[in-house]
Amino acid sequence: MTDRTYGYRGAIVCWKTSESNHRMIADAVANLGPQFKECRCGAPTPASAMRWALSEVVEPDVKNHKILVRDLKDAKDKAFVVVQEDPKMRGDLRFRQRYIVMLYSGHHFDVSPALSPTQEVTLREKFIRYMDCLPSTAVGVCLADVIRTMGAIPLRESGGVYWVPEEKLLAWKQFAAEVERAGENKVYNLTVQADDDMIRCVADNLVVMATGQIDEVMKELDKEEISEATVKSRQSKLDFLYGQVRNFEEAFQYSLDCLKPRVEEARSSLALYNLMESSFEETIEE
């Protein structure tokens, strides 16, 4: 560790996600602007909605088991086999079939064995409600897509912890507040003074991320033919990556000499490839 500090340089961000309102998440992403249109905010599935509804209506007291929903591939209609899992058991004894659900259009379904009239009404209400909900994993994917689009640097390979540059913090915090309102999500923005270890952590992970993206682009350039759309997409990716490197260097006054030449080389190679393809097409037309 070191005693040297460099002031406040962005924030370290992490989160805990929960089941959330799909429409509120989707609206929060849309409000960020068109550059975030590729961010995945998912969509609930009938299987997940039915699983959540059944776990609340039919098995509200089960604490050490999970309600699983599986598709029946050969069924004429959409169907699920609901099984109860006991983690204490092994093999076939681990799962016990509880219900078969046949799902039809218009949110109509049949459950076997039959439920009481009160349970059926409650189950349908909760099923319709959960059809507008996202599971916690989908919320996490959406958060990761948005924060990466903002230029944040992942601080571990599996994601979930990021460094967000100062100039993106306000937009990120506004988005995070909407996500928290959509469920029981918790987004933590840790604004701390940067020190040598923080700089080393962000730099090391930026190098790993950038190297992977550059290698991917260079491998594609080795192919005999690349579509024009792919070239433009990769050019945008490299331009974005170059901006991330510059933002890091400006924020921490730290030069990434080991990385900048590789980014610039990849950008130049892609630009040269594009130029050669354009010249080839013009020659053919003549």
mmCIF file of C-alpha atoms in Angstrom:
data_model
loop_
_atom_site.group_PDB
_atom_site.id
_atom_site.type_symbol
_atom_site.label_atom_id
_atom_site.label_comp_id
_atom_site.label_asym_id
_atom_site.label_seq_id
_atom_site.Cartn_x
_atom_site.Cartn_y
_atom_site.Cartn_z
ATOM 1 C CA MET A 1 0.000 0.000 0.000
ATOM 2 C CA THR A 2 1.041 3.613 -0.426
ATOM 3 C CA ASP A 3 0.327 6.843 1.380
ATOM 4 C CA ARG A 4 0.273 8.927 -1.784
ATOM 5 C CA THR A 5 -3.134 10.121 -2.987
ATOM 6 C CA TYR A 6 -4.224 11.862 -6.164
ATOM 7 C CA GLY A 7 -7.581 13.362 -5.256
ATOM 8 C CA TYR A 8 -10.967 12.120 -6.424
ATOM 9 C CA ARG A 9 -10.898 10.454 -9.836
ATOM 10 C CA GLY A 10 -14.302 9.056 -10.727
ATOM 11 C CA ALA A 11 -15.828 6.280 -8.639
ATOM 12 C CA ILE A 12 -15.721 2.558 -8.041
ATOM 13 C CA VAL A 13 -19.166 1.085 -8.733
ATOM 14 C CA CYS A 14 -20.759 -2.213 -7.715
ATOM 15 C CA TRP A 15 -24.317 -3.414 -7.170
ATOM 16 C CA LYS A 16 -26.782 -5.956 -5.837
ATOM 17 C CA THR A 17 -29.741 -6.737 -8.071
ATOM 18 C CA SER A 18 -33.235 -8.041 -7.511
ATOM 19 C CA GLU A 19 -36.331 -8.855 -9.512
ATOM 20 C CA SER A 20 -37.373 -5.537 -11.103
ATOM 21 C CA ASN A 21 -40.050 -3.859 -13.189
ATOM 22 C CA HIS A 22 -39.139 -4.415 -16.827
ATOM 23 C CA ARG A 23 -40.833 -1.283 -18.182
ATOM 24 C CA MET A 24 -39.080 0.994 -15.668
ATOM 25 C CA ILE A 25 -35.694 -0.511 -16.571
ATOM 26 C CA ALA A 26 -36.364 -0.208 -20.302
ATOM 27 C CA ASP A 27 -37.486 3.426 -19.923
ATOM 28 C CA ALA A 28 -34.379 4.265 -17.891
ATOM 29 C CA VAL A 29 -32.171 2.874 -20.672
ATOM 30 C CA ALA A 30 -34.140 4.737 -23.371
ATOM 31 C CA ASN A 31 -33.764 8.019 -21.461
ATOM 32 C CA LEU A 32 -29.973 7.714 -21.718
ATOM 33 C CA GLY A 33 -30.082 8.370 -25.461
ATOM 34 C CA PRO A 34 -29.751 6.513 -28.784
ATOM 35 C CA GLN A 35 -26.141 5.462 -28.150
ATOM 36 C CA PHE A 36 -27.462 3.032 -25.529
ATOM 37 C CA LYS A 37 -29.982 1.308 -27.816
ATOM 38 C CA GLU A 38 -27.864 -1.867 -27.950
ATOM 39 C CA CYS A 39 -27.917 -2.270 -24.157
ATOM 40 C CA ARG A 40 -29.849 -5.372 -23.204
ATOM 41 C CA CYS A 41 -32.715 -4.821 -20.804
ATOM 42 C CA GLY A 42 -34.128 -8.268 -21.475
ATOM 43 C CA ALA A 43 -37.727 -9.381 -21.434
ATOM 44 C CA PRO A 44 -39.579 -11.671 -19.043
ATOM 45 C CA THR A 45 -40.432 -15.181 -20.236
ATOM 46 C CA PRO A 46 -43.624 -17.107 -19.452
ATOM 47 C CA ALA A 47 -41.496 -19.776 -17.763
ATOM 48 C CA SER A 48 -39.845 -17.358 -15.366
ATOM 49 C CA ALA A 49 -43.121 -15.537 -14.670
ATOM 50 C CA MET A 50 -44.917 -18.789 -13.886
ATOM 51 C CA ARG A 51 -42.077 -19.956 -11.640
ATOM 52 C CA TRP A 52 -42.210 -16.779 -9.552
ATOM 53 C CA ALA A 53 -46.009 -16.847 -9.353
ATOM 54 C CA LEU A 54 -46.158 -20.502 -8.285
ATOM 55 C CA SER A 55 -43.452 -20.038 -5.679
ATOM 56 C CA GLU A 56 -45.526 -17.287 -4.045
ATOM 57 C CA VAL A 57 -49.026 -18.740 -4.360
ATOM 58 C CA VAL A 58 -48.530 -22.493 -4.029
ATOM 59 C CA GLU A 59 -45.314 -22.887 -2.047
ATOM 60 C CA PRO A 60 -45.021 -19.713 0.057
ATOM 61 C CA ASP A 61 -43.438 -21.483 3.049
ATOM 62 C CA VAL A 62 -40.703 -23.368 1.216
ATOM 63 C CA LYS A 63 -37.384 -21.907 2.336
ATOM 64 C CA ASN A 64 -34.794 -24.556 1.495
ATOM 65 C CA HIS A 65 -36.128 -25.600 -1.921
ATOM 66 C CA LYS A 66 -36.403 -23.994 -5.304
ATOM 67 C CA ILE A 67 -39.296 -24.151 -7.730
ATOM 68 C CA LEU A 68 -37.953 -24.952 -11.177
ATOM 69 C CA VAL A 69 -39.849 -24.702 -14.463
ATOM 70 C CA ARG A 70 -38.902 -26.828 -17.435
ATOM 71 C CA ASP A 71 -40.301 -26.835 -20.959
ATOM 72 C CA LEU A 72 -41.950 -29.968 -22.305
ATOM 73 C CA LYS A 73 -40.465 -30.165 -25.806
ATOM 74 C CA ASP A 74 -43.066 -32.516 -27.269
ATOM 75 C CA ALA A 75 -46.137 -30.830 -25.812
ATOM 76 C CA LYS A 76 -48.729 -29.472 -28.235
ATOM 77 C CA ASP A 77 -49.181 -26.358 -26.160
ATOM 78 C CA LYS A 78 -46.628 -24.428 -24.118
ATOM 79 C CA ALA A 79 -46.076 -26.509 -21.029
ATOM 80 C CA PHE A 80 -43.920 -26.551 -17.931
ATOM 81 C CA VAL A 81 -43.063 -29.265 -15.473
ATOM 82 C CA VAL A 82 -42.626 -27.722 -12.059
ATOM 83 C CA VAL A 83 -40.295 -29.658 -9.801
ATOM 84 C CA GLN A 84 -39.163 -29.081 -6.275
ATOM 85 C CA GLU A 85 -35.434 -29.360 -5.655
ATOM 86 C CA ASP A 86 -33.991 -30.604 -2.396
ATOM 87 C CA PRO A 87 -30.255 -29.747 -2.297
ATOM 88 C CA LYS A 88 -29.758 -32.249 0.517
ATOM 89 C CA MET A 89 -30.610 -35.160 -1.807
ATOM 90 C CA ARG A 90 -28.603 -36.589 -4.706
ATOM 91 C CA GLY A 91 -29.390 -37.981 -8.159
ATOM 92 C CA ASP A 92 -33.008 -38.570 -9.161
ATOM 93 C CA LEU A 93 -34.118 -38.147 -5.574
ATOM 94 C CA ARG A 94 -33.073 -34.491 -5.712
ATOM 95 C CA PHE A 95 -36.138 -33.501 -7.773
ATOM 96 C CA ARG A 96 -39.780 -34.166 -7.073
ATOM 97 C CA GLN A 97 -42.510 -33.253 -9.566
ATOM 98 C CA ARG A 98 -45.131 -30.956 -8.106
ATOM 99 C CA TYR A 99 -47.182 -29.502 -10.960
ATOM 100 C CA ILE A 100 -47.685 -29.548 -14.706
ATOM 101 C CA VAL A 101 -48.727 -26.187 -16.178
ATOM 102 C CA MET A 102 -50.280 -25.842 -19.633
ATOM 103 C CA LEU A 103 -50.029 -22.228 -20.831
ATOM 104 C CA TYR A 104 -52.277 -20.830 -23.577
ATOM 105 C CA SER A 105 -52.588 -17.453 -25.286
ATOM 106 C CA GLY A 106 -54.105 -14.571 -23.361
ATOM 107 C CA HIS A 107 -52.411 -15.648 -20.110
ATOM 108 C CA HIS A 108 -54.795 -18.599 -19.676
ATOM 109 C CA PHE A 109 -53.475 -21.821 -18.183
ATOM 110 C CA ASP A 110 -54.375 -25.107 -16.546
ATOM 111 C CA VAL A 111 -52.573 -26.498 -13.529
ATOM 112 C CA SER A 112 -52.431 -30.144 -12.496
ATOM 113 C CA PRO A 113 -53.150 -31.078 -9.784
ATOM 114 C CA ALA A 114 -55.927 -28.509 -9.679
ATOM 115 C CA LEU A 115 -55.683 -25.481 -7.410
ATOM 116 C CA SER A 116 -58.473 -23.949 -5.383
ATOM 117 C CA PRO A 117 -60.495 -21.167 -7.105
ATOM 118 C CA THR A 118 -58.854 -18.568 -4.857
ATOM 119 C CA GLN A 119 -55.381 -19.859 -5.676
ATOM 120 C CA GLU A 120 -56.114 -19.839 -9.419
ATOM 121 C CA VAL A 121 -57.227 -16.202 -9.330
ATOM 122 C CA THR A 122 -54.183 -15.149 -7.287
ATOM 123 C CA LEU A 123 -51.847 -17.186 -9.480
ATOM 124 C CA ARG A 124 -53.174 -15.533 -12.645
ATOM 125 C CA GLU A 125 -52.820 -12.049 -11.138
ATOM 126 C CA LYS A 126 -49.243 -12.706 -10.077
ATOM 127 C CA PHE A 127 -48.373 -14.352 -13.389
ATOM 128 C CA ILE A 128 -49.556 -11.287 -15.320
ATOM 129 C CA ARG A 129 -47.631 -9.042 -12.928
ATOM 130 C CA TYR A 130 -44.436 -11.049 -13.310
ATOM 131 C CA MET A 131 -44.703 -10.970 -17.088
ATOM 132 C CA ASP A 132 -43.594 -7.343 -16.697
ATOM 133 C CA CYS A 133 -40.682 -8.195 -14.392
ATOM 134 C CA LEU A 134 -37.024 -8.943 -14.983
ATOM 135 C CA PRO A 135 -35.073 -11.488 -12.931
ATOM 136 C CA SER A 136 -32.098 -10.152 -11.013
ATOM 137 C CA THR A 137 -29.588 -11.666 -13.466
ATOM 138 C CA ALA A 138 -31.140 -9.744 -16.386
ATOM 139 C CA VAL A 139 -30.943 -6.509 -14.372
ATOM 140 C CA GLY A 140 -27.242 -7.166 -13.799
ATOM 141 C CA VAL A 141 -26.667 -7.679 -17.539
ATOM 142 C CA CYS A 142 -28.413 -4.385 -18.278
ATOM 143 C CA LEU A 143 -26.340 -2.499 -15.703
ATOM 144 C CA ALA A 144 -23.144 -3.963 -17.148
ATOM 145 C CA ASP A 145 -24.101 -3.004 -20.719
ATOM 146 C CA VAL A 146 -24.929 0.564 -19.721
ATOM 147 C CA ILE A 147 -21.840 1.150 -17.603
ATOM 148 C CA ARG A 148 -19.545 -0.273 -20.299
ATOM 149 C CA THR A 149 -21.201 1.940 -22.915
ATOM 150 C CA MET A 150 -20.359 4.892 -20.673
ATOM 151 C CA GLY A 151 -16.688 3.931 -20.906
ATOM 152 C CA ALA A 152 -16.298 2.352 -17.475
ATOM 153 C CA ILE A 153 -13.441 -0.096 -16.913
ATOM 154 C CA PRO A 154 -14.295 -3.532 -15.445
ATOM 155 C CA LEU A 155 -12.097 -4.265 -12.434
ATOM 156 C CA ARG A 156 -12.592 -8.008 -12.498
ATOM 157 C CA GLU A 157 -13.022 -10.417 -15.393
ATOM 158 C CA SER A 158 -16.512 -11.527 -14.405
ATOM 159 C CA GLY A 159 -17.732 -7.907 -14.167
ATOM 160 C CA GLY A 160 -19.821 -6.443 -11.361
ATOM 161 C CA VAL A 161 -17.151 -3.961 -10.208
ATOM 162 C CA TYR A 162 -16.200 -0.988 -12.402
ATOM 163 C CA TRP A 163 -14.287 2.268 -12.416
ATOM 164 C CA VAL A 164 -16.451 5.088 -13.829
ATOM 165 C CA PRO A 165 -14.720 8.277 -15.068
ATOM 166 C CA GLU A 166 -15.693 11.553 -13.429
ATOM 167 C CA GLU A 167 -17.445 13.028 -16.475
ATOM 168 C CA LYS A 168 -19.873 10.062 -16.645
ATOM 169 C CA LEU A 169 -20.770 9.913 -12.966
ATOM 170 C CA LEU A 170 -23.796 12.226 -13.065
ATOM 171 C CA ALA A 171 -25.483 10.343 -15.919
ATOM 172 C CA TRP A 172 -24.648 7.026 -14.275
ATOM 173 C CA LYS A 173 -26.030 8.062 -10.874
ATOM 174 C CA GLN A 174 -29.278 9.270 -12.482
ATOM 175 C CA PHE A 175 -29.664 5.955 -14.302
ATOM 176 C CA ALA A 176 -28.761 3.971 -11.175
ATOM 177 C CA ALA A 177 -31.427 5.816 -9.185
ATOM 178 C CA GLU A 178 -34.071 4.734 -11.731
ATOM 179 C CA VAL A 179 -32.863 1.139 -11.518
ATOM 180 C CA GLU A 180 -33.098 1.195 -7.728
ATOM 181 C CA ARG A 181 -36.692 2.432 -7.965
ATOM 182 C CA ALA A 182 -37.551 -0.444 -10.337
ATOM 183 C CA GLY A 183 -36.978 -3.061 -7.638
ATOM 184 C CA GLU A 184 -34.942 -3.743 -4.531
ATOM 185 C CA ASN A 185 -31.706 -3.081 -6.396
ATOM 186 C CA LYS A 186 -28.757 -1.440 -4.660
ATOM 187 C CA VAL A 187 -26.162 0.458 -6.676
ATOM 188 C CA TYR A 188 -23.101 1.657 -4.758
ATOM 189 C CA ASN A 189 -20.969 4.511 -6.070
ATOM 190 C CA LEU A 190 -17.786 4.576 -4.003
ATOM 191 C CA THR A 191 -16.150 7.955 -4.478
ATOM 192 C CA VAL A 192 -12.713 7.622 -2.908
ATOM 193 C CA GLN A 193 -9.385 9.330 -3.292
ATOM 194 C CA ALA A 194 -7.193 7.612 -5.845
ATOM 195 C CA ASP A 195 -3.856 6.184 -4.771
ATOM 196 C CA ASP A 196 -1.167 4.118 -6.498
ATOM 197 C CA ASP A 197 -3.003 0.850 -5.932
ATOM 198 C CA MET A 198 -6.220 2.197 -7.444
ATOM 199 C CA ILE A 199 -4.336 3.481 -10.493
ATOM 200 C CA ARG A 200 -2.563 0.141 -10.877
ATOM 201 C CA CYS A 201 -5.856 -1.758 -10.579
ATOM 202 C CA VAL A 202 -7.652 0.337 -13.214
ATOM 203 C CA ALA A 203 -4.612 0.379 -15.532
ATOM 204 C CA ASP A 204 -4.045 -3.376 -15.361
ATOM 205 C CA ASN A 205 -7.679 -4.159 -16.111
ATOM 206 C CA LEU A 206 -7.837 -1.589 -18.910
ATOM 207 C CA VAL A 207 -4.812 -3.244 -20.539
ATOM 208 C CA VAL A 208 -6.407 -6.708 -20.273
ATOM 209 C CA MET A 209 -9.720 -5.486 -21.703
ATOM 210 C CA ALA A 210 -8.081 -3.495 -24.514
ATOM 211 C CA THR A 211 -5.679 -6.278 -25.490
ATOM 212 C CA GLY A 212 -8.557 -8.710 -25.894
ATOM 213 C CA GLN A 213 -10.511 -6.306 -28.095
ATOM 214 C CA ILE A 214 -7.475 -5.451 -30.219
ATOM 215 C CA ASP A 215 -6.608 -9.132 -30.750
ATOM 216 C CA GLU A 216 -10.196 -9.782 -31.835
ATOM 217 C CA VAL A 217 -10.043 -7.002 -34.439
ATOM 218 C CA MET A 218 -6.643 -8.071 -35.776
ATOM 219 C CA LYS A 219 -7.822 -11.671 -36.196
ATOM 220 C CA GLU A 220 -10.773 -10.460 -38.246
ATOM 221 C CA LEU A 221 -8.437 -8.476 -40.501
ATOM 222 C CA ASP A 222 -6.656 -11.740 -41.330
ATOM 223 C CA LYS A 223 -9.836 -13.102 -42.888
ATOM 224 C CA GLU A 224 -10.221 -12.956 -46.642
ATOM 225 C CA GLU A 225 -13.384 -10.899 -46.577
ATOM 226 C CA ILE A 226 -15.039 -8.625 -44.004
ATOM 227 C CA SER A 227 -18.346 -6.862 -44.550
ATOM 228 C CA GLU A 228 -18.450 -3.076 -44.653
ATOM 229 C CA ALA A 229 -20.760 -3.075 -41.621
ATOM 230 C CA THR A 230 -18.224 -5.122 -39.654
ATOM 231 C CA VAL A 231 -15.398 -2.746 -40.582
ATOM 232 C CA LYS A 232 -17.424 0.252 -39.405
ATOM 233 C CA SER A 233 -18.392 -1.535 -36.199
ATOM 234 C CA ARG A 234 -14.795 -2.434 -35.384
ATOM 235 C CA GLN A 235 -13.635 1.082 -36.208
ATOM 236 C CA SER A 236 -16.167 2.484 -33.759
ATOM 237 C CA LYS A 237 -15.015 -0.012 -31.119
ATOM 238 C CA LEU A 238 -11.371 0.994 -31.530
ATOM 239 C CA ASP A 239 -12.218 4.710 -31.489
ATOM 240 C CA PHE A 240 -14.166 4.142 -28.283
ATOM 241 C CA LEU A 241 -11.272 2.184 -26.812
ATOM 242 C CA TYR A 242 -8.829 4.949 -27.738
ATOM 243 C CA GLY A 243 -11.094 7.406 -25.908
ATOM 244 C CA GLN A 244 -11.091 5.185 -22.817
ATOM 245 C CA VAL A 245 -7.292 5.150 -22.802
ATOM 246 C CA ARG A 246 -7.139 8.927 -23.131
ATOM 247 C CA ASN A 247 -9.735 9.416 -20.384
ATOM 248 C CA PHE A 248 -7.724 7.205 -18.047
ATOM 249 C CA GLU A 249 -4.471 9.019 -18.774
ATOM 250 C CA GLU A 250 -6.054 12.431 -18.273
ATOM 251 C CA ALA A 251 -7.822 11.391 -15.077
ATOM 252 C CA PHE A 252 -4.758 9.923 -13.377
ATOM 253 C CA GLN A 253 -1.957 11.738 -15.218
ATOM 254 C CA TYR A 254 -0.571 8.299 -15.959
ATOM 255 C CA SER A 255 0.747 7.241 -19.363
ATOM 256 C CA LEU A 256 -0.143 3.820 -20.763
ATOM 257 C CA ASP A 257 2.865 3.565 -23.056
ATOM 258 C CA CYS A 258 2.472 -0.193 -23.295
ATOM 259 C CA LEU A 259 -1.049 0.095 -24.704
ATOM 260 C CA LYS A 260 -1.376 3.236 -26.818
ATOM 261 C CA PRO A 261 0.858 2.038 -29.679
ATOM 262 C CA ARG A 262 -1.199 -1.161 -30.012
ATOM 263 C CA VAL A 263 -4.478 0.752 -30.125
ATOM 264 C CA GLU A 264 -3.112 3.167 -32.721
ATOM 265 C CA GLU A 265 -1.659 0.310 -34.780
ATOM 266 C CA ALA A 266 -5.002 -1.490 -34.822
ATOM 267 C CA ARG A 267 -6.834 1.706 -35.819
ATOM 268 C CA SER A 268 -4.329 2.330 -38.629
ATOM 269 C CA SER A 269 -4.564 -1.272 -39.857
ATOM 270 C CA LEU A 270 -8.342 -1.098 -39.958
ATOM 271 C CA ALA A 271 -8.274 2.277 -41.748
ATOM 272 C CA LEU A 272 -5.776 0.890 -44.313
ATOM 273 C CA TYR A 273 -7.948 -2.183 -44.864
ATOM 274 C CA ASN A 274 -10.964 0.051 -45.447
ATOM 275 C CA LEU A 275 -8.999 2.226 -47.883
ATOM 276 C CA MET A 276 -7.736 -0.793 -49.853
ATOM 277 C CA GLU A 277 -11.235 -2.232 -50.104
ATOM 278 C CA SER A 278 -12.602 1.106 -51.340
ATOM 279 C CA SER A 279 -9.827 1.388 -53.967
ATOM 280 C CA PHE A 280 -10.480 -2.212 -55.088
ATOM 281 C CA GLU A 281 -14.188 -1.513 -55.556
ATOM 282 C CA GLU A 282 -13.463 1.668 -57.548
ATOM 283 C CA THR A 283 -11.099 -0.295 -59.828
ATOM 284 C CA ILE A 284 -13.771 -2.877 -60.524
ATOM 285 C CA GLU A 285 -16.332 -0.203 -61.368
ATOM 286 C CA GLU A 286 -13.948 1.401 -63.875
#
